[in-house]
Short mmCIF file of C-alpha atoms in Angstrom, two decimals:
data_model
loop_
_atom_site.label_atom_id
_atom_site.label_comp_id
_atom_site.label_asym_id
_atom_site.label_seq_id
_atom_site.Cartn_x
_atom_site.Cartn_y
_atom_site.Cartn_z
CA MET A 293 -2.79 5.13 -23.56
CA VAL A 294 -3.50 8.62 -23.18
CA MET A 295 -3.96 8.43 -19.32
CA ARG A 296 -0.53 6.96 -18.78
CA ASN A 297 1.39 9.96 -20.97
CA LYS A 298 -0.29 12.36 -18.50
CA PHE A 299 1.67 10.88 -15.78
CA ASN A 300 4.64 9.95 -18.00
CA LEU A 301 5.66 13.63 -18.42
CA PHE A 302 5.37 14.32 -14.75
CA TYR A 303 7.27 11.09 -13.74
CA GLN A 304 10.25 12.03 -16.11
CA GLY A 305 10.07 16.12 -15.25
CA LEU A 306 10.28 14.70 -11.30
CA GLU A 307 13.44 12.72 -12.15
CA GLN A 308 15.52 15.50 -13.10
CA ALA A 309 14.11 18.08 -10.74
CA GLU A 310 16.68 19.13 -8.28
CA GLN A 311 14.97 22.36 -7.06
CA LEU A 312 11.40 23.34 -5.41
CA ASP A 313 10.19 25.47 -7.98
CA GLN A 314 10.63 22.73 -10.47
CA ILE A 315 8.54 20.51 -8.46
CA GLN A 316 6.32 23.58 -8.27
CA ASP A 317 5.88 23.68 -12.22
CA LEU A 318 5.36 20.13 -12.52
CA ILE A 319 2.35 19.94 -9.95
CA VAL A 320 0.82 22.42 -11.73
CA GLY A 321 1.17 20.61 -15.07
CA LEU A 322 0.14 17.80 -13.77
CA ARG A 323 -3.00 19.63 -12.06
CA ASP A 324 -3.74 20.69 -16.00
CA GLN A 325 -3.31 17.34 -17.48
CA LEU A 326 -5.89 15.97 -14.67
CA GLU A 327 -8.07 18.48 -15.28
CA VAL A 328 -8.69 19.38 -11.58
CA ASP A 329 -8.76 22.36 -9.68
CA HIS A 330 -5.95 21.48 -7.34
CA ALA A 331 -3.11 19.05 -6.59
CA VAL A 332 -0.98 19.47 -3.46
CA TYR A 333 1.66 18.15 -1.53
CA HIS A 334 1.75 18.83 2.04
CA TRP A 335 4.09 17.75 4.26
CA VAL A 336 3.71 17.86 8.24
CA SER A 337 6.88 17.26 10.75
CA THR A 338 6.44 15.88 13.96
CA ASP A 339 6.77 19.35 15.25
CA GLY A 340 4.09 20.77 13.28
CA GLU A 341 6.11 22.44 10.72
CA GLN A 342 4.65 22.37 7.24
CA TYR A 343 6.10 22.56 4.01
CA GLY A 344 4.67 21.91 0.91
CA PHE A 345 3.76 23.02 -2.68
CA GLY A 346 1.06 22.86 -5.20
CA THR A 347 -1.82 25.05 -6.74
CA TYR A 348 -3.55 26.12 -3.40
CA PRO A 349 -4.04 29.94 -3.94
CA PRO A 350 -1.31 31.45 -1.62
CA VAL A 351 -3.69 33.52 0.20
CA TRP A 352 -5.32 30.04 1.36
CA ALA A 353 -2.19 28.52 2.46
CA GLN A 354 -1.24 31.34 4.55
CA HIS A 355 -4.88 31.53 5.66
CA TYR A 356 -4.40 27.72 6.59
CA VAL A 357 -1.29 28.19 8.98
CA ASP A 358 -2.54 31.97 10.52
CA ARG A 359 -5.75 30.00 11.46
CA ASP A 360 -3.86 26.95 12.67
CA TYR A 361 -6.30 25.04 10.55
CA LEU A 362 -4.03 22.10 11.47
CA ARG A 363 -5.73 21.08 14.50
CA VAL A 364 -8.96 20.88 12.79
CA ASP A 365 -8.45 20.33 9.27
CA PRO A 366 -10.57 16.89 9.16
CA VAL A 367 -8.33 15.79 6.14
CA ILE A 368 -4.84 15.76 8.22
CA LEU A 369 -6.49 14.52 11.18
CA GLY A 370 -8.01 11.58 9.01
CA CYS A 371 -5.01 10.67 7.29
CA PHE A 372 -2.34 11.19 10.13
CA GLN A 373 -0.76 7.96 11.01
CA ARG A 374 -3.01 6.19 7.88
CA PHE A 375 -1.87 4.58 4.76
CA HIS A 376 -5.20 3.97 2.61
CA PRO A 377 -5.88 6.72 0.17
CA VAL A 378 -9.23 8.97 1.47
CA ASP A 379 -11.87 10.59 -0.35
CA TRP A 380 -12.71 13.69 1.74
CA LYS A 381 -16.47 12.88 1.87
CA ASN A 382 -15.79 9.72 4.06
CA LEU A 383 -13.76 12.01 6.98
CA ASP A 384 -15.67 13.43 10.10
CA TRP A 385 -16.90 16.81 9.31
CA SER A 386 -19.32 16.53 11.82
CA SER A 387 -17.84 19.12 14.45
CA LYS A 388 -18.89 22.93 14.21
CA ALA A 389 -15.06 23.68 13.60
CA ALA A 390 -14.89 21.50 11.10
CA ARG A 391 -17.83 22.65 8.96
CA ASN A 392 -16.56 26.20 9.29
CA PHE A 393 -13.07 25.17 8.08
CA ARG A 394 -14.90 23.29 5.01
CA LYS A 395 -16.95 26.67 4.15
CA ASP A 396 -13.84 28.40 4.69
CA ALA A 397 -11.86 26.14 2.05
CA ILE A 398 -14.83 26.07 -0.49
CA SER A 399 -14.95 30.03 -0.16
CA HIS A 400 -10.99 29.91 -1.09
CA GLY A 401 -11.43 28.21 -3.74
CA VAL A 402 -10.31 24.84 -2.68
CA GLY A 403 -13.53 22.94 -4.04
CA ASN A 404 -15.89 20.40 -2.33
CA GLN A 405 -14.49 17.53 -3.36
CA GLY A 406 -11.32 16.05 -2.20
CA PHE A 407 -9.04 12.92 -2.46
CA SER A 408 -5.91 12.43 0.00
CA ILE A 409 -2.86 10.08 -0.10
CA PRO A 410 -1.03 9.41 3.17
CA ILE A 411 2.59 8.80 3.18
CA ARG A 412 4.23 7.52 5.77
CA GLY A 413 8.24 8.53 5.38
CA PRO A 414 11.41 7.53 7.32
CA ASN A 415 11.36 8.11 11.01
CA GLY A 416 7.85 8.80 11.68
CA GLN A 417 7.52 11.52 8.60
CA PHE A 418 4.11 12.48 7.62
CA ALA A 419 2.93 13.96 4.44
CA LEU A 420 -0.28 13.94 2.05
CA PHE A 421 -0.88 14.31 -1.35
CA THR A 422 -4.19 15.91 -2.48
CA VAL A 423 -6.29 16.51 -5.40
CA SER A 424 -9.43 18.55 -5.11
CA HIS A 425 -12.10 19.91 -7.47
CA SER A 426 -15.52 21.31 -7.73
CA CYS A 427 -17.84 19.07 -9.25
CA ASP A 428 -20.72 16.47 -7.83
CA ASP A 429 -20.09 12.95 -6.23
CA GLU A 430 -20.66 11.03 -9.44
CA THR A 431 -18.01 12.89 -11.61
CA TRP A 432 -15.68 12.86 -8.21
CA THR A 433 -16.12 9.00 -7.86
CA LYS A 434 -15.45 8.21 -11.50
CA PHE A 435 -12.40 10.47 -11.40
CA THR A 436 -10.53 8.74 -8.15
CA ASP A 437 -11.74 5.18 -9.50
CA ALA A 438 -9.89 5.91 -12.42
CA HIS A 439 -6.84 7.57 -11.32
CA GLN A 440 -6.63 6.14 -7.46
CA ARG A 441 -3.31 3.81 -8.41
CA GLU A 442 -1.18 6.35 -9.98
CA LEU A 443 -2.04 9.22 -7.82
CA ILE A 444 -0.79 6.77 -4.73
CA LEU A 445 2.38 6.56 -7.18
CA VAL A 446 2.63 9.89 -7.74
CA ALA A 447 2.32 10.98 -4.04
CA HIS A 448 5.14 8.26 -2.94
CA TYR A 449 7.39 9.58 -5.89
CA LEU A 450 6.66 13.06 -4.94
CA ASN A 451 7.36 12.37 -0.99
CA GLN A 452 10.80 10.92 -2.32
CA LYS A 453 11.76 14.11 -4.25
CA ALA A 454 10.63 16.23 -1.25
CA LEU A 455 12.88 14.49 1.20
CA GLU A 456 15.91 14.74 -0.87
CA ILE A 457 15.55 18.49 -1.76
CA GLU A 458 14.85 19.38 1.78
CA LYS A 459 17.54 17.52 3.49
CA GLY A 460 19.64 19.38 1.22
CA ARG A 461 21.43 16.18 0.29
CA ALA A 462 22.77 14.94 -2.91
CA PRO A 463 19.99 12.87 -4.74
CA GLU A 464 19.63 9.61 -2.94
CA PRO A 465 21.28 6.56 -4.56
CA VAL A 466 18.45 4.47 -6.32
CA ARG A 467 17.44 1.94 -4.10
CA PRO A 468 19.41 -1.34 -4.51
CA LEU A 469 17.21 -3.74 -6.67
CA SER A 470 17.02 -7.28 -5.44
CA PRO A 471 18.49 -10.35 -7.34
CA ARG A 472 14.96 -11.10 -8.27
CA GLU A 473 14.06 -7.61 -9.62
CA VAL A 474 17.61 -7.44 -11.49
CA ASP A 475 16.82 -10.84 -13.36
CA THR A 476 13.32 -9.65 -14.16
CA LEU A 477 14.29 -6.30 -15.61
CA THR A 478 17.42 -8.04 -17.29
CA TYR A 479 15.25 -10.55 -19.22
CA LEU A 480 13.05 -7.67 -20.16
CA ALA A 481 15.64 -5.58 -21.43
CA MET A 482 16.71 -8.42 -23.39
CA GLY A 483 13.14 -8.54 -25.29
CA TYR A 484 11.25 -11.59 -23.66
CA GLY A 485 7.43 -11.26 -22.91
CA ARG A 486 6.58 -11.34 -19.55
CA GLY A 487 5.14 -14.84 -20.15
CA GLN A 488 8.63 -15.96 -20.80
CA VAL A 489 10.23 -14.20 -18.19
CA ALA A 490 7.76 -15.45 -15.81
CA GLU A 491 8.63 -18.93 -17.45
CA MET A 492 12.55 -18.50 -17.06
CA LEU A 493 12.12 -17.32 -13.25
CA SER A 494 9.66 -20.53 -12.62
CA ILE A 495 7.07 -18.17 -11.45
CA SER A 496 3.56 -17.24 -12.50
CA GLU A 497 2.99 -13.69 -14.80
CA HIS A 498 0.96 -12.60 -11.37
CA THR A 499 3.96 -12.69 -9.11
CA LEU A 500 6.08 -11.20 -12.29
CA ARG A 501 3.82 -8.52 -11.79
CA ALA A 502 4.91 -7.82 -8.37
CA TYR A 503 8.59 -7.71 -8.90
CA ILE A 504 8.10 -5.53 -12.02
CA GLU A 505 5.88 -3.10 -9.49
CA SER A 506 8.60 -3.14 -6.83
CA ALA A 507 11.50 -2.36 -9.10
CA ARG A 508 9.18 0.31 -11.04
CA PHE A 509 8.50 1.83 -7.43
CA LYS A 510 12.56 1.78 -6.28
CA LEU A 511 13.20 3.41 -9.51
CA GLY A 512 10.64 5.66 -9.52
CA ALA A 513 9.60 4.78 -12.99
CA ALA A 514 6.71 5.53 -14.81
CA ASN A 515 5.89 2.08 -16.40
CA THR A 516 7.88 -0.90 -17.11
CA THR A 517 9.80 0.56 -20.27
CA HIS A 518 10.86 3.31 -18.13
CA ALA A 519 11.83 1.59 -15.00
CA VAL A 520 14.15 -0.65 -17.85
CA ALA A 521 15.74 2.45 -19.30
CA ARG A 522 16.55 3.46 -16.03
CA ALA A 523 18.32 0.39 -14.55
CA LEU A 524 19.94 0.04 -17.72
CA SER A 525 21.11 3.82 -17.33
CA GLU A 526 21.98 3.58 -13.64
CA GLY A 527 24.13 0.19 -14.43
CA LEU A 528 22.06 -1.86 -12.00
CA ILE A 529 21.49 -4.14 -14.83
CA VAL A 530 23.57 -5.07 -17.87
CA VAL A 531 22.93 -6.72 -21.54
CA GLY A 532 24.64 -7.07 -24.21
CA GLY A 533 28.39 -7.48 -24.40
CA ALA A 534 28.69 -7.69 -20.93
CA ALA A 535 25.73 -10.19 -20.12
CA ARG A 536 27.11 -12.16 -22.99
CA GLU A 537 30.48 -12.53 -21.69
CA ALA A 538 29.00 -12.76 -17.84
CA GLU A 539 29.25 -16.42 -16.62
CA GLY A 540 26.34 -18.59 -15.93
CA HIS A 541 23.71 -19.40 -18.19
CA TRP A 542 19.91 -18.52 -19.05
CA PRO A 543 17.67 -19.80 -21.49
CA GLY A 544 18.34 -17.29 -25.05
CA LYS A 545 21.64 -16.33 -24.07
CA ASP A 546 23.26 -18.47 -27.10
CA ASP A 547 20.70 -16.69 -29.52
CA ILE A 548 21.75 -13.23 -28.38
CA THR A 549 25.43 -14.47 -28.74
CA ALA A 550 24.63 -15.80 -31.95
CA VAL A 551 22.59 -13.02 -33.26
CA SER A 552 25.55 -10.48 -32.60
CA ALA A 553 28.29 -12.59 -33.66
CA MET B 270 -18.12 -9.66 11.70
CA LEU B 271 -15.38 -8.13 9.97
CA ARG B 272 -13.75 -4.99 11.64
CA TYR B 273 -10.87 -3.33 9.87
CA ILE B 274 -9.17 -1.27 12.98
CA TYR B 275 -5.75 0.56 12.68
CA GLY B 276 -3.38 0.31 15.65
CA ASP B 277 -4.21 3.71 17.52
CA GLU B 278 -8.20 2.47 17.07
CA LEU B 279 -7.31 -1.12 18.83
CA SER B 280 -8.17 0.19 22.68
CA ASN B 281 -11.32 1.22 21.60
CA PHE B 282 -12.30 -2.27 21.26
CA PRO B 283 -10.85 -3.64 24.93
CA ARG B 284 -12.14 -7.14 24.16
CA LEU B 285 -11.38 -7.83 20.48
CA GLN B 286 -7.89 -6.41 21.39
CA ASP B 287 -7.08 -8.23 24.46
CA SER B 288 -8.51 -11.59 22.93
CA MET B 289 -6.54 -11.31 19.54
CA HIS B 290 -3.39 -10.88 21.50
CA ARG B 291 -3.65 -13.79 23.81
CA ASP B 292 -4.94 -15.86 20.57
CA ARG B 293 -1.95 -15.01 18.84
CA ALA B 294 0.34 -16.11 21.97
CA THR B 295 -1.65 -19.38 22.07
CA GLN B 296 -1.15 -19.81 18.11
CA PHE B 297 2.57 -18.56 17.79
CA ARG B 298 4.16 -19.24 20.86
CA ASP B 299 2.13 -22.27 22.33
CA ARG B 300 1.08 -24.39 19.30
CA LEU B 301 3.89 -23.30 16.54
CA LYS B 302 6.66 -22.67 19.12
CA TRP B 303 7.65 -19.51 17.39
CA ASP B 304 10.25 -17.59 19.24
CA VAL B 305 7.60 -14.54 20.07
CA SER B 306 7.25 -12.31 22.70
CA VAL B 307 4.58 -12.53 25.27
CA ASP B 308 3.96 -9.72 27.68
CA GLN B 309 2.96 -9.86 31.09
CA ASN B 310 -0.59 -9.55 29.99
CA GLY B 311 -0.48 -12.59 28.07
CA TRP B 312 -0.42 -10.85 24.76
CA GLU B 313 1.91 -11.51 22.14
CA ARG B 314 3.19 -8.08 20.47
CA ASP B 315 6.03 -7.36 18.30
CA GLN B 316 7.74 -4.30 16.85
CA TYR B 317 5.40 -4.14 13.67
CA ASP B 318 2.02 -4.01 16.18
CA ASP B 319 4.23 -0.29 17.03
CA LEU B 320 3.80 1.00 13.60
CA ASN B 321 0.46 1.41 13.50
CA PRO B 322 -0.58 -1.46 11.50
CA LEU B 323 -4.28 -2.10 9.71
CA TYR B 324 -5.73 -5.19 11.81
CA VAL B 325 -8.81 -7.04 10.09
CA ILE B 326 -10.28 -8.95 12.78
CA TRP B 327 -13.42 -11.52 12.75
CA GLU B 328 -15.37 -10.56 15.64
CA ASN B 329 -17.48 -13.47 16.89
CA GLU B 330 -20.91 -13.70 18.54
CA ARG B 331 -19.43 -13.38 22.00
CA GLY B 332 -17.53 -10.24 20.79
CA GLN B 333 -14.29 -11.56 20.90
CA HIS B 334 -11.41 -12.34 18.48
CA GLY B 335 -12.30 -15.37 15.90
CA GLY B 336 -9.15 -14.54 13.68
CA SER B 337 -7.18 -11.64 12.52
CA MET B 338 -4.47 -10.60 10.41
CA ARG B 339 -2.20 -7.55 10.35
CA PHE B 340 -1.46 -5.15 7.45
CA LEU B 341 1.44 -2.85 6.40
CA PRO B 342 2.71 -1.30 3.19
CA THR B 343 5.43 -2.59 1.64
CA SER B 344 6.62 0.40 1.18
CA GLY B 345 7.52 1.14 4.58
CA ARG B 346 8.98 -1.06 6.98
CA THR B 347 7.81 -4.66 6.82
CA MET B 348 8.48 -7.90 8.36
CA VAL B 349 9.10 -9.65 5.41
CA ASN B 350 11.58 -7.46 4.26
CA GLU B 351 13.60 -7.50 7.63
CA HIS B 352 13.12 -10.91 8.59
CA PHE B 353 12.28 -13.08 5.44
CA ALA B 354 14.35 -11.28 2.56
CA HIS B 355 16.49 -14.62 2.29
CA LEU B 356 13.78 -16.70 1.57
CA THR B 357 12.17 -14.91 -1.19
CA ASP B 358 15.56 -13.64 -2.91
CA THR B 359 13.92 -10.27 -2.78
CA GLN B 360 12.99 -7.05 -1.34
CA ILE B 361 9.30 -6.13 -2.45
CA SER B 362 8.75 -2.40 -1.91
CA SER B 363 5.86 -0.64 -3.17
CA PRO B 364 2.78 1.44 -2.01
CA LEU B 365 0.51 -1.04 -4.40
CA ILE B 366 1.61 -4.33 -2.22
CA TRP B 367 0.81 -4.60 1.40
CA GLU B 368 2.17 -7.28 3.65
CA CYS B 369 -0.24 -9.31 5.49
CA THR B 370 1.30 -11.24 8.55
CA ARG B 371 0.36 -12.70 11.77
CA PHE B 372 -2.56 -14.45 10.06
CA CYS B 373 -4.14 -16.15 13.40
CA LEU B 374 -7.00 -18.16 14.23
CA ALA B 375 -8.93 -18.31 17.24
CA PRO B 376 -8.71 -22.10 18.75
CA ASP B 377 -12.62 -22.64 18.50
CA ALA B 378 -12.64 -20.77 15.05
CA GLY B 379 -14.96 -22.46 12.57
CA PRO B 380 -13.72 -22.97 8.64
CA ARG B 381 -15.37 -19.91 7.56
CA VAL B 382 -13.46 -17.37 9.41
CA ALA B 383 -10.44 -17.87 7.61
CA GLY B 384 -12.46 -17.52 4.38
CA ALA B 385 -14.06 -14.08 5.83
CA LEU B 386 -10.19 -13.12 6.77
CA MET B 387 -9.17 -14.00 2.94
CA LEU B 388 -12.27 -12.06 1.84
CA ALA B 389 -11.24 -9.20 3.97
CA GLY B 390 -7.70 -9.17 1.77
CA GLY B 391 -9.48 -8.92 -1.26
CA GLU B 392 -11.56 -6.18 -0.18
CA LEU B 393 -8.41 -4.12 0.45
CA MET B 394 -6.93 -4.60 -2.86
CA ARG B 395 -9.86 -3.84 -4.26
CA ALA B 396 -10.74 -0.88 -2.57
CA PHE B 397 -7.28 0.44 -2.42
CA SER B 398 -6.08 -0.75 -6.09
CA LEU B 399 -3.44 -2.92 -4.43
CA THR B 400 -1.88 -5.03 -6.97
CA HIS B 401 -0.60 -8.19 -4.78
CA LEU B 402 -0.49 -9.12 -0.78
CA LEU B 403 2.69 -10.50 0.57
CA GLY B 404 2.01 -12.63 3.18
CA VAL B 405 4.02 -14.46 5.95
CA PHE B 406 2.19 -17.99 7.15
CA ASP B 407 2.93 -21.57 8.85
CA ALA B 408 2.12 -24.83 7.17
CA ARG B 409 -1.23 -25.00 8.56
CA MET B 410 -2.27 -21.83 6.87
CA VAL B 411 -1.38 -23.31 3.23
CA ARG B 412 -3.91 -26.26 3.48
CA ILE B 413 -6.21 -23.79 4.66
CA TYR B 414 -5.87 -21.22 2.16
CA ARG B 415 -6.04 -24.44 -0.64
CA MET B 416 -9.40 -25.33 1.08
CA ILE B 417 -10.56 -21.56 0.62
CA GLY B 418 -9.63 -21.54 -3.03
CA ALA B 419 -6.92 -18.71 -2.45
CA SER B 420 -3.69 -20.22 -2.37
CA PRO B 421 -0.50 -17.69 -3.03
CA GLU B 422 2.16 -18.30 -4.96
CA VAL B 423 5.07 -19.49 -2.35
CA LEU B 424 8.08 -17.38 -3.09
CA GLY B 425 10.28 -19.36 -0.65
CA SER B 426 10.10 -21.21 2.60
CA THR B 427 12.00 -21.98 5.91
CA GLY B 428 11.62 -25.34 8.25
CA GLU B 429 10.25 -28.88 7.73
CA GLY B 430 6.79 -30.30 8.04
CA ARG B 431 4.61 -28.43 10.42
CA ASP B 432 7.20 -25.97 11.21
CA GLN B 433 7.84 -24.52 7.67
CA ILE B 434 7.26 -20.89 7.51
CA SER B 435 6.65 -19.35 3.98
CA VAL B 436 6.33 -16.31 2.53
CA GLY B 437 3.99 -15.86 -0.35
CA LEU B 438 2.10 -13.54 -2.79
CA TRP B 439 -1.63 -12.80 -3.52
CA ALA B 440 -1.82 -11.16 -7.04
CA TYR B 441 -5.39 -9.50 -6.93
CA ARG B 442 -7.73 -11.03 -9.41
CA ALA B 443 -11.25 -9.51 -9.43
CA GLU B 444 -12.72 -13.18 -10.37
CA ASP B 445 -11.68 -14.41 -7.14
CA ARG B 446 -14.32 -12.03 -5.09
CA VAL B 447 -17.46 -14.72 -6.10
CA LYS B 448 -15.69 -17.81 -5.13
CA VAL B 449 -14.32 -16.95 -1.45
CA LEU B 450 -17.78 -15.06 -0.68
CA ARG B 451 -18.93 -18.43 -1.36
CA ARG B 452 -16.37 -20.24 0.66
CA ALA B 453 -16.55 -17.59 3.38
CA GLY B 454 -20.60 -18.12 3.34
CA LEU B 455 -21.17 -14.38 2.86
CA SER B 456 -23.08 -11.99 0.44
CA SER B 457 -21.14 -9.41 -1.24
CA THR B 458 -23.93 -6.90 0.49
CA ILE B 459 -22.85 -7.71 3.94
CA SER B 460 -18.80 -7.54 3.11
CA GLU B 461 -19.29 -4.19 1.60
CA ALA B 462 -21.66 -3.30 4.64
CA TRP B 463 -18.66 -3.93 6.69
CA PHE B 464 -16.22 -2.49 5.33
CA ASN B 465 -18.24 0.69 4.65
CA ARG B 466 -18.60 0.71 8.50
CA SER B 467 -14.78 0.70 9.12
CA PHE B 468 -13.83 2.69 6.31
CA GLY B 469 -16.46 5.10 5.75
CA TYR B 470 -18.18 4.59 2.40
CA THR B 471 -18.97 1.56 0.36
CA VAL B 472 -15.91 -0.22 -1.38
CA ARG B 473 -16.15 -0.02 -5.09
CA ALA B 474 -13.79 -1.85 -7.68
CA LYS B 475 -11.16 0.92 -9.17
CA GLN B 476 -10.43 0.66 -12.49
CA ALA B 477 -7.14 -1.21 -12.74
CA ALA B 478 -4.11 0.53 -14.33
CA ALA B 479 -2.52 -1.55 -17.13
#
């Protein structure tokens, strides 16, 4: 599917990124793939310090800081302490300050449409991922409807990476997978279909999907295949020789042993 | 009517806030005998109420709490992961999966209130492209969910009989909406109007990514 490939490139690049300028390039690439005017990541710390990257014109970013728009921007005010994605149309633009801010933003090329995803990081950290564009309402609704789910994931993966880089730490160890997630990815790595895996774990396919979704998020993966590959390369799951020699039994284990014997 | 209210806005609805926390004390401390804390106002509150969760509250004709539940994204701190992980053998973590806790019904709540709350859970999934809700609930709720026709898949339980506490998952399925609307005795239009009033726009089905 074309749409997913758009994000795959971004995810793979992000996984390897170690510096801010690499993330900057990735966001520019993502913006181009999405065919919108802008994509921006914006971190606001509790003491009002700002940090971000993206495609807004540098003049606008500087202007935003100089004018102290953080206090006026309905996107910040409307997303702070929230966790649902917000279409800018649904924010409160009724004050004079907000209307003037909007006019100023549009004149700097931000666009008349926007969609922002609030992110709640650890210890009260707050960040936003935004895409903005110039188009009519109908076109924008179509775009956000089609991309909302992936944009939410992009937002959170970006934030994870920003936290790593900002703190100047070695990349955080991959979040531990739970036993259920390990089972799920292991069976998928062994080539079982989702229906079979669900049956082996005695759960519905709907619930299996939750385990896959959760594992995918912990691994920062673009999709299930990528999650399996990443779990294998991180040594979080083991298949093949080691799995055959492992104690315990699961359906199909003997078949694998037989095939490779 | 249904209201979707973040924690930091709850004090704008003092009657609802007060009656919700009191009804929670009645349900969780008095009836279920859970080890919960109730403050000097008679409010049941816990540490997750301090994380600015999203509440969905059924407001009855007297302007008081008829039923409610509390949502937090599992990408952050959640009650399920911090207190019930041993039941599920897993730590679910995704911005596309929200946990739903403190499902509470007022003592005089009619049968439709639970249905309306379930409907609201579905509206949240539909509007924000969630894949699942992850819930903690008591034994009585298992029957209520079944009655509504929206049973979760139970991942694990502790305790016996009426003291049982379970963790379960609801997957988003577009086709459930009509059924839950019918059970709740509500029209699609009114549900969308309530959502719209809280979130400032009309809920639309988002295209689900594979």
